[in-house]
N, CA, C and O atoms as a GROMACS GRO file, in nm:
protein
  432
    1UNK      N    1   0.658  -2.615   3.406
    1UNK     CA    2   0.576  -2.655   3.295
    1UNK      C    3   0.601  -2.560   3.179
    1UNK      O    4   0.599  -2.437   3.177
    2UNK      N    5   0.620  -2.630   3.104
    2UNK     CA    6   0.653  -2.533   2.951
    2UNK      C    7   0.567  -2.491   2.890
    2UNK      O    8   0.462  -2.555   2.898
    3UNK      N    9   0.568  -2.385   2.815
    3UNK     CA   10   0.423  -2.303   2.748
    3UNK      C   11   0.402  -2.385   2.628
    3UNK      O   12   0.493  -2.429   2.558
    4UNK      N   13   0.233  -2.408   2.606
    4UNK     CA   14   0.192  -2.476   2.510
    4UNK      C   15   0.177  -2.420   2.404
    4UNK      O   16   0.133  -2.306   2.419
    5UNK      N   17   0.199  -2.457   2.270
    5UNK     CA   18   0.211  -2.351   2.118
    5UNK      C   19   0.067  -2.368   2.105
    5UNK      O   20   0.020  -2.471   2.152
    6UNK      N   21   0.000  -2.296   2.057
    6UNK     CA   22  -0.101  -2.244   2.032
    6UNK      C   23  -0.174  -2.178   1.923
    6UNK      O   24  -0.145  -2.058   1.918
    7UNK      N   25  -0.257  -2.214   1.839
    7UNK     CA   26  -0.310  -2.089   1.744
    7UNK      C   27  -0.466  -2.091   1.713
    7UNK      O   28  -0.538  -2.163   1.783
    8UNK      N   29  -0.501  -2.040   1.646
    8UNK     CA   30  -0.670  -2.050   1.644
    8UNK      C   31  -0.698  -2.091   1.485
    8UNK      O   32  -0.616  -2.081   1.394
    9UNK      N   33  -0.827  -2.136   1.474
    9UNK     CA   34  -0.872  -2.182   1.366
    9UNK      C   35  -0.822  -2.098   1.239
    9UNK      O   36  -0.751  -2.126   1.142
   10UNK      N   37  -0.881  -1.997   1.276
   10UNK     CA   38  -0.844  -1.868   1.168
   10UNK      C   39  -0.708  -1.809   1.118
   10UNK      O   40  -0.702  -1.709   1.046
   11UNK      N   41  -0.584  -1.889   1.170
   11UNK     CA   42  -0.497  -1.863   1.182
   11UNK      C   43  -0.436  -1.992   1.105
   11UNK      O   44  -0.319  -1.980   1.068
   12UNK      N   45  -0.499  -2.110   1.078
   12UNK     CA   46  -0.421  -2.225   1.059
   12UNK      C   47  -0.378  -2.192   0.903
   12UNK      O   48  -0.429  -2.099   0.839
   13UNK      N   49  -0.288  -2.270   0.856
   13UNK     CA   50  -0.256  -2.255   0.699
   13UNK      C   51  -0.338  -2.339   0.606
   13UNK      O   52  -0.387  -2.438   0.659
   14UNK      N   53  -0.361  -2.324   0.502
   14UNK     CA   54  -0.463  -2.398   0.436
   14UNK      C   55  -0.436  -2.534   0.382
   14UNK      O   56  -0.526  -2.609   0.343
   15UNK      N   57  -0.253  -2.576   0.380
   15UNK     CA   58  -0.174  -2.699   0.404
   15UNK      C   59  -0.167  -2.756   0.553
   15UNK      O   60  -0.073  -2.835   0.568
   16UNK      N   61  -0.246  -2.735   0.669
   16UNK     CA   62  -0.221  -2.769   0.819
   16UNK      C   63  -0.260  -2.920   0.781
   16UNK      O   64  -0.350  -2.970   0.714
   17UNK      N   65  -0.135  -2.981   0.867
   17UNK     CA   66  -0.151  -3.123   0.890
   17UNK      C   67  -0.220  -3.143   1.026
   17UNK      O   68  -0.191  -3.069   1.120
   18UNK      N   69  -0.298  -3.228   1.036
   18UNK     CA   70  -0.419  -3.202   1.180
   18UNK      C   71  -0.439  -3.352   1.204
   18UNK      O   72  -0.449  -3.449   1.129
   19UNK      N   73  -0.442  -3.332   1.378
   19UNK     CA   74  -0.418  -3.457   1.452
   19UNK      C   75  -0.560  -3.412   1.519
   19UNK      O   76  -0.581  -3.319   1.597
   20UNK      N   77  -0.669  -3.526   1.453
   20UNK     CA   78  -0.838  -3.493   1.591
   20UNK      C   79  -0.784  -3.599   1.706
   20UNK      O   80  -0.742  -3.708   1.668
   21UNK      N   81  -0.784  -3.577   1.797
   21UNK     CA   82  -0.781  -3.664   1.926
   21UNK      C   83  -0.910  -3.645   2.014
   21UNK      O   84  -0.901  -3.618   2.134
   22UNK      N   85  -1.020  -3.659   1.956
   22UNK     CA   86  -1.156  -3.698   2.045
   22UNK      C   87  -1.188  -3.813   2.048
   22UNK      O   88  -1.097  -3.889   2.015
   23UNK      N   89  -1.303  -3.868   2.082
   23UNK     CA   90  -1.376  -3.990   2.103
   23UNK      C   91  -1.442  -4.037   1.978
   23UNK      O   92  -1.497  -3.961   1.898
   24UNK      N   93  -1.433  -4.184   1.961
   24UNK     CA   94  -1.481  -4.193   1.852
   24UNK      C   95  -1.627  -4.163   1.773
   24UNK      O   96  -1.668  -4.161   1.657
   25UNK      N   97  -1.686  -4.138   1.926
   25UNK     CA   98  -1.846  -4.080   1.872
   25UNK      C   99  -1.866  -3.932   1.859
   25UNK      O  100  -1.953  -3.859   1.811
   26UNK      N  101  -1.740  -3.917   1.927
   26UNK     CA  102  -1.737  -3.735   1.850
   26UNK      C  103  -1.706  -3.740   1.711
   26UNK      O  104  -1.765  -3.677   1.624
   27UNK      N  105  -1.589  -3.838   1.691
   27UNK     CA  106  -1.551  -3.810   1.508
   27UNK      C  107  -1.659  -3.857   1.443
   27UNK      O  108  -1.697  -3.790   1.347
   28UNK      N  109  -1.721  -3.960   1.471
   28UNK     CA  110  -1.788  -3.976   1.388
   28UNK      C  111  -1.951  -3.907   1.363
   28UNK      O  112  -2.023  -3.940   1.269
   29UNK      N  113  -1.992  -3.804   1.472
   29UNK     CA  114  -2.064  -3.718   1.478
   29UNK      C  115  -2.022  -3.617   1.364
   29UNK      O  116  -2.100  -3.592   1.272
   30UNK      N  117  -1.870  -3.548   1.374
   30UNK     CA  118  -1.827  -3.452   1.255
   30UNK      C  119  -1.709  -3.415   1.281
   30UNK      O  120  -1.649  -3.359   1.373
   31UNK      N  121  -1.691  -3.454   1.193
   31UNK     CA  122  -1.530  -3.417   1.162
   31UNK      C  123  -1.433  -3.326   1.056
   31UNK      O  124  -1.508  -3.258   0.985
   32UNK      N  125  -1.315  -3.308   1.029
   32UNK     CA  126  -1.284  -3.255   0.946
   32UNK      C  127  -1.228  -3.355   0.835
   32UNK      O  128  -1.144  -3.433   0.879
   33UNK      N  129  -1.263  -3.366   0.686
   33UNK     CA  130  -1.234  -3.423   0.571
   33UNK      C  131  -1.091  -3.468   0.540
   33UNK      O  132  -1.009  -3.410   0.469
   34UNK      N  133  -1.081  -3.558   0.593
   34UNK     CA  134  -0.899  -3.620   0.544
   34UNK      C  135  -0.812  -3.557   0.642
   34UNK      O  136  -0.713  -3.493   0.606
   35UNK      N  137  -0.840  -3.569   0.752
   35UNK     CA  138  -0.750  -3.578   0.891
   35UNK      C  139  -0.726  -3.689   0.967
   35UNK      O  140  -0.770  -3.804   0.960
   36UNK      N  141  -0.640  -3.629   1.046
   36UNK     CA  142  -0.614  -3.795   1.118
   36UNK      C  143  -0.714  -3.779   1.252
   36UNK      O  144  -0.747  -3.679   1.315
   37UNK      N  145  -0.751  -3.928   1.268
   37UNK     CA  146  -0.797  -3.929   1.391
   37UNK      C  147  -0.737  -4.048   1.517
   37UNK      O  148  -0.769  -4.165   1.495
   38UNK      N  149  -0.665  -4.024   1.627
   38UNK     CA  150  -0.624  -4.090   1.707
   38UNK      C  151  -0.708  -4.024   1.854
   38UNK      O  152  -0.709  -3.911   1.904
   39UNK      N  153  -0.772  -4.147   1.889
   39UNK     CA  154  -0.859  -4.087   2.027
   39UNK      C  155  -0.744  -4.061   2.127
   39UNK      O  156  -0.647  -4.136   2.124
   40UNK      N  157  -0.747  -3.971   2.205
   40UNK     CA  158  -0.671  -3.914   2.342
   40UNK      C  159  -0.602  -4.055   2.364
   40UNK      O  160  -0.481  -4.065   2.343
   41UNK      N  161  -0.667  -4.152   2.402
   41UNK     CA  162  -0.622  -4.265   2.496
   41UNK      C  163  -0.500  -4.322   2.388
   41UNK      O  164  -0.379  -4.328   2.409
   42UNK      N  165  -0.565  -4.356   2.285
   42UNK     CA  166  -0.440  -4.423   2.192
   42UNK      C  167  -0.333  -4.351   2.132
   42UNK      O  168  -0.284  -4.399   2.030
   43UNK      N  169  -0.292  -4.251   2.176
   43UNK     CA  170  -0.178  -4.100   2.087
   43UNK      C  171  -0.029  -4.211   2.185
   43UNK      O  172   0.084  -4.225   2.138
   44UNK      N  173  -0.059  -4.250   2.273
   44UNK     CA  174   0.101  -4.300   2.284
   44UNK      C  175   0.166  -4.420   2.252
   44UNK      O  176   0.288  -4.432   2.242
   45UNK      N  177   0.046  -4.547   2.226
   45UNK     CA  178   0.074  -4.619   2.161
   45UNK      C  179   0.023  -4.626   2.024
   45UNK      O  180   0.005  -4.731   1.961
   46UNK      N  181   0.005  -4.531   1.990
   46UNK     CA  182   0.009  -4.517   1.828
   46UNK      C  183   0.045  -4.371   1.768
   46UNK      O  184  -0.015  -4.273   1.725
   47UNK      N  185   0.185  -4.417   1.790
   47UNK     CA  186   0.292  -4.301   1.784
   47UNK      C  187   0.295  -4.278   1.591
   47UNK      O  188   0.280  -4.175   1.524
   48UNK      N  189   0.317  -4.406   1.554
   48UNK     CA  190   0.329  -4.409   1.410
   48UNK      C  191   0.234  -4.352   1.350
   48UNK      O  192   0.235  -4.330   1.228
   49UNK      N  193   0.151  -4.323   1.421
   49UNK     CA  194   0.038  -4.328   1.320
   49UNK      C  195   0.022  -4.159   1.316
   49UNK      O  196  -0.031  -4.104   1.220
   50UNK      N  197   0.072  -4.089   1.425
   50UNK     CA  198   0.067  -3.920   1.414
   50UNK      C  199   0.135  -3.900   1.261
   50UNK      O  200   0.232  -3.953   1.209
   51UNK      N  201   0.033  -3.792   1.211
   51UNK     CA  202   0.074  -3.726   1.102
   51UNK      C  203   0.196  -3.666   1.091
   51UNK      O  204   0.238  -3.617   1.196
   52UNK      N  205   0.276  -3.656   0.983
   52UNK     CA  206   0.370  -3.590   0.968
   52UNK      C  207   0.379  -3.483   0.960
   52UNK      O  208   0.346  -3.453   0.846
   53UNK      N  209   0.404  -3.399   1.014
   53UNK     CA  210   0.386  -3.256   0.968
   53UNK      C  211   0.481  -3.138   1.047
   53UNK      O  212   0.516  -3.196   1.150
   54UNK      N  213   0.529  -3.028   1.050
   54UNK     CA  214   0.598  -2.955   1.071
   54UNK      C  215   0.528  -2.801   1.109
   54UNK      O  216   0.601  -2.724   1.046
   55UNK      N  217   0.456  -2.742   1.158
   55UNK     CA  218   0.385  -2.868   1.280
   55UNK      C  219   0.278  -2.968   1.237
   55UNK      O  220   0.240  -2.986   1.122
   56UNK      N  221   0.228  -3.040   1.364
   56UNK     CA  222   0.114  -3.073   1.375
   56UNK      C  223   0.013  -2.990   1.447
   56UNK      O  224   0.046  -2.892   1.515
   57UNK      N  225  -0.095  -3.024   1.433
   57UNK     CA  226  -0.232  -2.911   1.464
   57UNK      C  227  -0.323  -2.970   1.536
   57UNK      O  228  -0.419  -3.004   1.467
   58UNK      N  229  -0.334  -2.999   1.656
   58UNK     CA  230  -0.393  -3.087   1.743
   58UNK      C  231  -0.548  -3.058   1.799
   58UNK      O  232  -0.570  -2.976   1.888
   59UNK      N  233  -0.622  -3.114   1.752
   59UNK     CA  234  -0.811  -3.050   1.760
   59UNK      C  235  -0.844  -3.173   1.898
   59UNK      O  236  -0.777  -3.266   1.943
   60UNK      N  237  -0.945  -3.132   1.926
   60UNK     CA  238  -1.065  -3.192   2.014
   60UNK      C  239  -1.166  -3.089   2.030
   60UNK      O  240  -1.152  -2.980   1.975
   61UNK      N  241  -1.246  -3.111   2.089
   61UNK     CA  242  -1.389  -3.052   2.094
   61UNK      C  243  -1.373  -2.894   2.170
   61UNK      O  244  -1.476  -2.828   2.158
   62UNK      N  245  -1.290  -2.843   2.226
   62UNK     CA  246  -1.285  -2.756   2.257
   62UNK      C  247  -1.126  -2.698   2.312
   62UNK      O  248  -1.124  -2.598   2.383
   63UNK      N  249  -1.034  -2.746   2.286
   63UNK     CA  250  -0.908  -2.722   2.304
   63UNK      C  251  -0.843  -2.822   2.421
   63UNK      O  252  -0.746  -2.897   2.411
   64UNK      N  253  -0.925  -2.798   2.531
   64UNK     CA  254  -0.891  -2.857   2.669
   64UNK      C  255  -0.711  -3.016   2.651
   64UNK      O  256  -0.588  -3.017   2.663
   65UNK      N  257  -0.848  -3.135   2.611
   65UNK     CA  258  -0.754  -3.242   2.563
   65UNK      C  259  -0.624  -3.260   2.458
   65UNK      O  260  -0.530  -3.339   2.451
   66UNK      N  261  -0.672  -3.136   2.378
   66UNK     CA  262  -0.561  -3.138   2.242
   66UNK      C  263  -0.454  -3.057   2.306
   66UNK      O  264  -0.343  -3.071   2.256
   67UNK      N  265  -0.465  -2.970   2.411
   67UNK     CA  266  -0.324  -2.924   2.492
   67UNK      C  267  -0.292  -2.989   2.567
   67UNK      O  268  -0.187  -2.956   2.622
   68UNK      N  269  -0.354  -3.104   2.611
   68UNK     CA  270  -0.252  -3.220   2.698
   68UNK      C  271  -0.176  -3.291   2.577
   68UNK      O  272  -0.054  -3.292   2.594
   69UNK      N  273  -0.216  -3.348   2.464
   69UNK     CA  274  -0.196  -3.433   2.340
   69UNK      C  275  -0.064  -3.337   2.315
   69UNK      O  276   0.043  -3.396   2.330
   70UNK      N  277  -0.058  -3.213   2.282
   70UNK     CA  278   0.023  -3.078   2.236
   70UNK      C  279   0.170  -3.144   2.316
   70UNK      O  280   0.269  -3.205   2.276
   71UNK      N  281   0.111  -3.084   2.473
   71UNK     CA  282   0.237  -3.091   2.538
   71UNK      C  283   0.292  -3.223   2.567
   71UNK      O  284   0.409  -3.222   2.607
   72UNK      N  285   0.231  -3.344   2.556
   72UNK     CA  286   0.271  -3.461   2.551
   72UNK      C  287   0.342  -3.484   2.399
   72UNK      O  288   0.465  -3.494   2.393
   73UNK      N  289   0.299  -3.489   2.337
   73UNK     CA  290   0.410  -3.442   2.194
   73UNK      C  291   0.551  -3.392   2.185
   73UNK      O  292   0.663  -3.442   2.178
   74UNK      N  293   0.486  -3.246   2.191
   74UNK     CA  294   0.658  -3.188   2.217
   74UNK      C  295   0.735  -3.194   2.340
   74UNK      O  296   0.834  -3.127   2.367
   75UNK      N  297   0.684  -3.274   2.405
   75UNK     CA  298   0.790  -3.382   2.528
   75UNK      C  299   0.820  -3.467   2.450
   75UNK      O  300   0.907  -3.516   2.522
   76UNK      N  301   0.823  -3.529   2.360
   76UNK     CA  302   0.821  -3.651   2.284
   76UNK      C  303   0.874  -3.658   2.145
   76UNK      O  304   0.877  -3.757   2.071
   77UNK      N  305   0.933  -3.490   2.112
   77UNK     CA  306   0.974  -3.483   1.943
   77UNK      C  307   0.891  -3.469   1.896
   77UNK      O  308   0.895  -3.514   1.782
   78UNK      N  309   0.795  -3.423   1.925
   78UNK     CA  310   0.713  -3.403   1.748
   78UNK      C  311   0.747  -3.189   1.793
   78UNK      O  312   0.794  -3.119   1.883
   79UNK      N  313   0.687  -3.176   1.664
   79UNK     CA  314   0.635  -3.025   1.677
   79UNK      C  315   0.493  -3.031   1.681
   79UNK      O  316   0.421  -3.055   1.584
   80UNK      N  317   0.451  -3.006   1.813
   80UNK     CA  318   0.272  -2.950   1.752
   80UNK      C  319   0.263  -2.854   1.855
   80UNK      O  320   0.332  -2.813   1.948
   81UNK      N  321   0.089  -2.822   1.769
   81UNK     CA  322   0.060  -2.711   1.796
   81UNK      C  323  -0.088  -2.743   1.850
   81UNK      O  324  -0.157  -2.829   1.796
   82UNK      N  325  -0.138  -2.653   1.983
   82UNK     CA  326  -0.307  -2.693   2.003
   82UNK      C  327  -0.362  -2.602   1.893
   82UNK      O  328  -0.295  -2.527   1.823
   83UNK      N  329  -0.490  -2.619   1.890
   83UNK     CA  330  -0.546  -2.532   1.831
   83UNK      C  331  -0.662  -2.475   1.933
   83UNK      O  332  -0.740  -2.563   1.970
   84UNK      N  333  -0.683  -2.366   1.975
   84UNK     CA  334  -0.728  -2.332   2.064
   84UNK      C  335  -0.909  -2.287   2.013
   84UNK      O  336  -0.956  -2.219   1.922
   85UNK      N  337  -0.965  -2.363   2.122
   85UNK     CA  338  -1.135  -2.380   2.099
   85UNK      C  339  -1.210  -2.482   1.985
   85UNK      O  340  -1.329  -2.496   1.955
   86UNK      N  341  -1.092  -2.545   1.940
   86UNK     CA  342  -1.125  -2.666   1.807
   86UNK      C  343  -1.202  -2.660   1.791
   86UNK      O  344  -1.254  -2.549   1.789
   87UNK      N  345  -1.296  -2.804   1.759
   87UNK     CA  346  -1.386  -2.834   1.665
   87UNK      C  347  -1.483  -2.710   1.686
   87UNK      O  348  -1.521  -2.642   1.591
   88UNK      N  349  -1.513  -2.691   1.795
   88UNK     CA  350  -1.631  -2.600   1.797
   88UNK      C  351  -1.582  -2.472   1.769
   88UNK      O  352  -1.676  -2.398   1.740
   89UNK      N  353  -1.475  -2.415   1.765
   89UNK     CA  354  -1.468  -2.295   1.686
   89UNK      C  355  -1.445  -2.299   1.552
   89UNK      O  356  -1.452  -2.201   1.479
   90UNK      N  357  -1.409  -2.447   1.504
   90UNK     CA  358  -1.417  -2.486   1.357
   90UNK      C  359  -1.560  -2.493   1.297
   90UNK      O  360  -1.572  -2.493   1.174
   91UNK      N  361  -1.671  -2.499   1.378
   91UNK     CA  362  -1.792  -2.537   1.375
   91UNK      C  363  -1.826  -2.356   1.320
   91UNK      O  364  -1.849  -2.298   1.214
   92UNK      N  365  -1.813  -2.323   1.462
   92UNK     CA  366  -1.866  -2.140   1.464
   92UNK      C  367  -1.824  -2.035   1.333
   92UNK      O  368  -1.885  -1.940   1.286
   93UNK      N  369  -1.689  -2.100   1.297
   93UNK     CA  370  -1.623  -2.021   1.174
   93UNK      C  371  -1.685  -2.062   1.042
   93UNK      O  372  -1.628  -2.018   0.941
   94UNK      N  373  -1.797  -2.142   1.026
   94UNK     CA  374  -1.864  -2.209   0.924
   94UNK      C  375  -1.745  -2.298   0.815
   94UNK      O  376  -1.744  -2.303   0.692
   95UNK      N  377  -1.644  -2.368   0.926
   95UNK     CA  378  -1.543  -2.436   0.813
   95UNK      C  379  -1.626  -2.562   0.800
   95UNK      O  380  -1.694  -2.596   0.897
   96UNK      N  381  -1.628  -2.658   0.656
   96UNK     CA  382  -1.689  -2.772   0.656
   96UNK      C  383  -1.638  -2.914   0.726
   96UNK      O  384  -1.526  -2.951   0.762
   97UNK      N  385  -1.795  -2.990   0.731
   97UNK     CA  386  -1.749  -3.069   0.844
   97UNK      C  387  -1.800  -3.175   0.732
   97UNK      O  388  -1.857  -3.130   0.633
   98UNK      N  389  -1.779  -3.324   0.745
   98UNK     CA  390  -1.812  -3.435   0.726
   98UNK      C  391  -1.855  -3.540   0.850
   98UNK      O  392  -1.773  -3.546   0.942
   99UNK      N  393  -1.983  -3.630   0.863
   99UNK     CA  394  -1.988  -3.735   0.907
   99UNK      C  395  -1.966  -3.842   0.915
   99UNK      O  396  -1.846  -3.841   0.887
  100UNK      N  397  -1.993  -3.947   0.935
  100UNK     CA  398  -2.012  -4.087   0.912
  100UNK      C  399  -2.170  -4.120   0.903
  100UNK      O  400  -2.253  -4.095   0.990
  101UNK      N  401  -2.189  -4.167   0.804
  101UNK     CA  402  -2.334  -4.233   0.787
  101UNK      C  403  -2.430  -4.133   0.752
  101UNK      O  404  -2.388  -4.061   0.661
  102UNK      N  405  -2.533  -4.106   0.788
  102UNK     CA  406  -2.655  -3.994   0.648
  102UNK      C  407  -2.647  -3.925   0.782
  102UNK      O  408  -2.739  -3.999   0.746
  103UNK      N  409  -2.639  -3.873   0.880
  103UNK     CA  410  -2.690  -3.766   0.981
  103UNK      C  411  -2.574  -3.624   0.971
  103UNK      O  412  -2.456  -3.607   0.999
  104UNK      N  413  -2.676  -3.544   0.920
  104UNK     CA  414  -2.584  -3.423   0.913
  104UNK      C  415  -2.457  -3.411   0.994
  104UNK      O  416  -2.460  -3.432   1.116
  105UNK      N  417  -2.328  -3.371   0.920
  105UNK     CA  418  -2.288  -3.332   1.055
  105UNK      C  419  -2.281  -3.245   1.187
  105UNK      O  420  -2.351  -3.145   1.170
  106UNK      N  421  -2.216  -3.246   1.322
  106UNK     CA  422  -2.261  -3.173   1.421
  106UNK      C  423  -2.110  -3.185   1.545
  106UNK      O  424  -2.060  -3.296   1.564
  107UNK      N  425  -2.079  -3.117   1.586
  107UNK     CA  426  -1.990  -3.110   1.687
  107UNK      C  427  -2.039  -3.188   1.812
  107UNK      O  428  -2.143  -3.134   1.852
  108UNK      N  429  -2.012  -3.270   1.872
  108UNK     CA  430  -2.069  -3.327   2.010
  108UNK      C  431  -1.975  -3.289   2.135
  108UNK      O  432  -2.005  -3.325   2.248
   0.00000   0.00000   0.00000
């Protein structure tokens, strides 16, 4: 098994192209502003739709899923990267979040 690339919130560039792969009631609980969102299940048949980027920056709620998404990727040609402890260390670092609909947002 090959080592997964890795970096932390605090580390990302302020141009990071970012792939959320949670559930849709997580994104739409809170998310990050003009990212992509492809749930876990749909990342292989909706290949087109991964962001372009050099790397990519792969979130979910706590890292776990976005390093399967990671290493399923760069089996696959892309470059990405997990981001290790996602949303919720995106949460903890006070970076801003957006919802869907009037309920504050919140990490689920």
């Amino acid at each position: 098994m090959s080592e997964i690339p890795e970096t932390t919130v605090d580390q990302l560039p302020a141009d990071a192209v970012i792939l959320d792969v949670r559930e849709d009631d997580e994104w739409q609980a809170g998310h990050i502003e003009g990212v992509t969102h492809i749930p876990i299940a749909e990342v292989p048949q909706r290949l087109g739709d991964v962001p372009e980027g050099d790397p990519v920056y792969v979130f979910c709620r706590g890292g776990g899923r976005s390093s399967r998404v990671t290493e399923w990727l760069n089996n696959n040609g892309y470059d990405a990267v997990n981001v290790d402890g996602g949303m919720k260390s995106w949460e903890a670092a006070g970076k801003p979040l957006v919802a869907d609909g009037d309920a504050a947002p919140t990490i689920i």
